[in-house]
Amino acid sequence: MTGLSRRDALTGAAGLAAAALAGGAAAAPSRAPIPYGSAAQIQTFRADPRYRDALKRLCDVIVPMNDLKWEALRHDRARFDFSGADELVDFALKNGQALRGHALLWGMALPPWAKEMASRAEAERELTRHIETVVDRYKGKIATWDVVNEVIAFDPKPGEPYRDTIWQRLLGPGHVEIAFRTAARVDPQARLVLNDFNFEEAGPGVAARRKIALETVRRLKDKGIPIHGVGMQAHLYAENAIDSDGVRSFVADLGKLGVDVEITELDVIDWKLPADTAARDRTAASLVSTYLEAVVSGGQPKAIVTWGLTDRYSWVHDTFPRKDSAKARPLPLDEDYRPKPMMRVLDQYRRGRS
Ligand code: G3I
């Protein structure tokens, strides 16, 4: 089975319900299908026809991996380079797929000139102009924006909720509000998301990060600044356990504030697992299953997006190389685009349960 096509996903639900009833087993609570998607990298998209085919066949949602970042759009201060982003957006629209935009404000992947901004006025002017231009261009095309990415401090200290980025240094904590306010003004229909990582495991640092996300949502809401979701990147470390209770209550607490979650960059970092590939794939699938079960028990996510589709291409290879130089296996398809156990777990959430 090469991963469910979009049409299959929806017809599968009926079969499952019948099986559950025939078995007399207590029917598991029903659950609506959750759109599945992947990040797409332009160089690979242009070079590998199997990559394009898999994106078209398997995804309800597409997110340009790098082409909507400042580094790609603004390598020249005077103009915007939409070449890569336009190509991926057109591909998705042609295939009736939803689009996520990543990311309007991030402290990394900035062009050299942006790293040299020197005043509050300059930073606010450039940030506002950037968001106005990019969001306006894709109005009605990109439904969801990661308005801010990785703004929460990695290991938060009291009174220092946000990461030490050029935006925080020049604009203070208000950089988050400026970004959301501007995006909402330009496209009032767009779904606006705060995207970040490390919400999945146990520990005081992670608990503090969840608290800052909740406080940020509450503050924006109190100020009447639109925010609709929190993106949980979910780069999962296979050697670490999922804090299921923590994840469930985080998602539920966000729900009480009127925002929902989406899984935005799911993959599994297996650099510390024994080399056996079948065992690694089983471990990765069960970790993803444990994580997604915790999320959905807190609230229905808007989408589940993996940070790529096939083990052939992933940032994990360079960033988390294995000591035994065996290749990492972070994604739902193996190097030859064959579905792994992780894909079957994702299919279950995509199908839903009636
Ligand atoms: O496009 C240029 C190319 O013209 C140039 O020849 C080449 C060599 O320098 O670099 C290319 O740009 C690279 C880009 O990926 C496209 O391949 C950048 O150097 C490289 O830094 C960039 O890496 C991306 C990284 O974010 C930084 O933007 C990774 O592919 C991408 O997987 C990674 O994704 C991030 C999410 O955005 C946020 N969360 C964590 C995640 C993993 O780090």
Short mmCIF file of N, CA and C in Angstrom, two decimals, residues 41 65 233-239 265-273 280 284 306-323 325-332 335 340 342:
data_model
loop_
_atom_site.label_atom_id
_atom_site.label_comp_id
_atom_site.label_asym_id
_atom_site.label_seq_id
_atom_site.Cartn_x
_atom_site.Cartn_y
_atom_site.Cartn_z
N GLN A 41 10.13 21.05 -0.15
CA GLN A 41 11.35 21.82 -0.37
C GLN A 41 11.52 22.03 -1.87
N MET A 65 8.66 24.59 2.70
CA MET A 65 9.58 24.40 3.82
C MET A 65 10.46 25.64 4.06
N GLN A 233 5.33 21.99 16.65
CA GLN A 233 6.21 21.45 15.60
C GLN A 233 6.35 19.93 15.72
N ALA A 234 6.51 19.43 16.92
CA ALA A 234 6.60 17.98 17.17
C ALA A 234 7.76 17.31 16.46
N HIS A 235 8.96 17.84 16.62
CA HIS A 235 10.17 17.10 16.25
C HIS A 235 10.44 16.19 17.45
N LEU A 236 10.02 14.92 17.35
CA LEU A 236 10.04 14.03 18.51
C LEU A 236 11.36 13.28 18.63
N TYR A 237 11.93 13.26 19.84
CA TYR A 237 13.16 12.51 20.11
C TYR A 237 12.77 11.09 20.53
N ALA A 238 13.21 10.10 19.75
CA ALA A 238 12.75 8.73 19.99
C ALA A 238 13.21 8.18 21.34
N GLU A 239 14.30 8.76 21.88
CA GLU A 239 14.78 8.25 23.18
C GLU A 239 14.02 8.86 24.35
N GLU A 265 5.29 20.17 12.12
CA GLU A 265 6.60 19.77 11.58
C GLU A 265 7.01 18.40 12.09
N LEU A 266 6.02 17.47 12.14
CA LEU A 266 6.23 16.17 12.78
C LEU A 266 7.33 15.36 12.09
N ASP A 267 8.26 14.88 12.86
CA ASP A 267 9.22 13.87 12.43
C ASP A 267 9.83 13.26 13.69
N VAL A 268 10.57 12.15 13.51
CA VAL A 268 11.14 11.44 14.66
C VAL A 268 12.65 11.39 14.53
N ILE A 269 13.34 11.86 15.55
CA ILE A 269 14.80 11.89 15.58
C ILE A 269 15.28 10.61 16.26
N ASP A 270 15.86 9.69 15.45
CA ASP A 270 16.15 8.34 15.98
C ASP A 270 17.64 8.10 16.17
N TRP A 271 18.42 9.16 16.37
CA TRP A 271 19.89 9.03 16.39
C TRP A 271 20.39 8.20 17.56
N LYS A 272 19.56 7.99 18.57
CA LYS A 272 20.03 7.22 19.73
C LYS A 272 19.43 5.82 19.81
N LEU A 273 18.67 5.44 18.77
CA LEU A 273 18.06 4.10 18.77
C LEU A 273 19.02 3.09 18.17
N ARG A 280 13.49 0.36 14.57
CA ARG A 280 13.41 1.84 14.62
C ARG A 280 12.07 2.31 14.09
N ALA A 284 9.33 4.44 16.15
CA ALA A 284 8.90 5.77 15.67
C ALA A 284 7.37 5.80 15.52
N THR A 306 3.81 16.63 8.42
CA THR A 306 5.16 16.11 8.68
C THR A 306 6.19 17.00 7.98
N TRP A 307 7.40 17.07 8.55
CA TRP A 307 8.42 17.96 7.98
C TRP A 307 9.16 17.26 6.87
N GLY A 308 8.38 16.90 5.86
CA GLY A 308 8.86 16.12 4.73
C GLY A 308 8.05 14.85 4.65
N LEU A 309 8.31 14.06 3.58
CA LEU A 309 7.53 12.83 3.37
C LEU A 309 8.40 11.58 3.44
N THR A 310 9.56 11.67 2.81
CA THR A 310 10.41 10.48 2.66
C THR A 310 11.76 10.65 3.35
N ASP A 311 12.25 9.53 3.91
CA ASP A 311 13.56 9.54 4.58
C ASP A 311 14.68 9.96 3.63
N ARG A 312 14.39 9.98 2.37
CA ARG A 312 15.39 10.36 1.36
C ARG A 312 15.86 11.80 1.60
N TYR A 313 14.93 12.65 2.05
CA TYR A 313 15.27 14.07 2.24
C TYR A 313 14.79 14.54 3.62
N SER A 314 15.71 14.91 4.51
CA SER A 314 15.30 15.43 5.81
C SER A 314 16.44 16.19 6.47
N TRP A 315 16.08 17.27 7.16
CA TRP A 315 17.08 18.06 7.90
C TRP A 315 17.72 17.22 9.01
N VAL A 316 17.02 16.13 9.42
CA VAL A 316 17.51 15.29 10.52
C VAL A 316 18.85 14.65 10.17
N HIS A 317 19.05 14.32 8.91
CA HIS A 317 20.30 13.65 8.52
C HIS A 317 21.53 14.49 8.91
N ASP A 318 21.49 15.79 8.59
CA ASP A 318 22.66 16.64 8.87
C ASP A 318 22.69 17.10 10.32
N THR A 319 21.50 17.34 10.90
CA THR A 319 21.45 17.94 12.23
C THR A 319 21.63 16.90 13.34
N PHE A 320 21.15 15.68 13.12
CA PHE A 320 21.25 14.62 14.14
C PHE A 320 21.87 13.36 13.53
N PRO A 321 23.12 13.46 13.05
CA PRO A 321 23.75 12.29 12.41
C PRO A 321 23.96 11.15 13.43
N ARG A 322 23.74 9.92 13.01
CA ARG A 322 23.93 8.77 13.90
C ARG A 322 25.43 8.44 13.99
N LYS A 323 25.84 8.03 15.19
CA LYS A 323 27.26 7.66 15.37
C LYS A 323 27.63 6.50 14.45
N SER A 325 26.61 6.01 11.56
CA SER A 325 26.41 6.53 10.20
C SER A 325 25.29 5.84 9.45
N ALA A 326 24.45 5.06 10.15
CA ALA A 326 23.22 4.57 9.49
C ALA A 326 22.33 5.77 9.23
N LYS A 327 21.55 5.71 8.17
CA LYS A 327 20.70 6.87 7.83
C LYS A 327 19.51 6.95 8.79
N ALA A 328 19.17 8.17 9.15
CA ALA A 328 17.99 8.39 10.01
C ALA A 328 16.73 7.98 9.24
N ARG A 329 15.69 7.65 10.01
CA ARG A 329 14.42 7.24 9.39
C ARG A 329 13.29 8.05 10.02
N PRO A 330 13.28 9.40 9.82
CA PRO A 330 12.37 10.29 10.57
C PRO A 330 10.96 10.42 10.03
N LEU A 331 10.69 9.95 8.80
CA LEU A 331 9.45 10.35 8.13
C LEU A 331 8.57 9.15 7.75
N PRO A 332 7.34 9.40 7.27
CA PRO A 332 6.38 8.30 7.03
C PRO A 332 6.70 7.36 5.86
N GLU A 335 13.19 5.63 2.05
CA GLU A 335 13.95 6.30 0.97
C GLU A 335 13.38 6.00 -0.41
N LYS A 340 5.90 3.37 5.72
CA LYS A 340 6.41 2.75 6.93
C LYS A 340 5.28 2.66 7.95
N MET A 342 4.78 4.28 10.46
CA MET A 342 4.35 5.63 10.83
C MET A 342 3.24 6.11 9.91
#
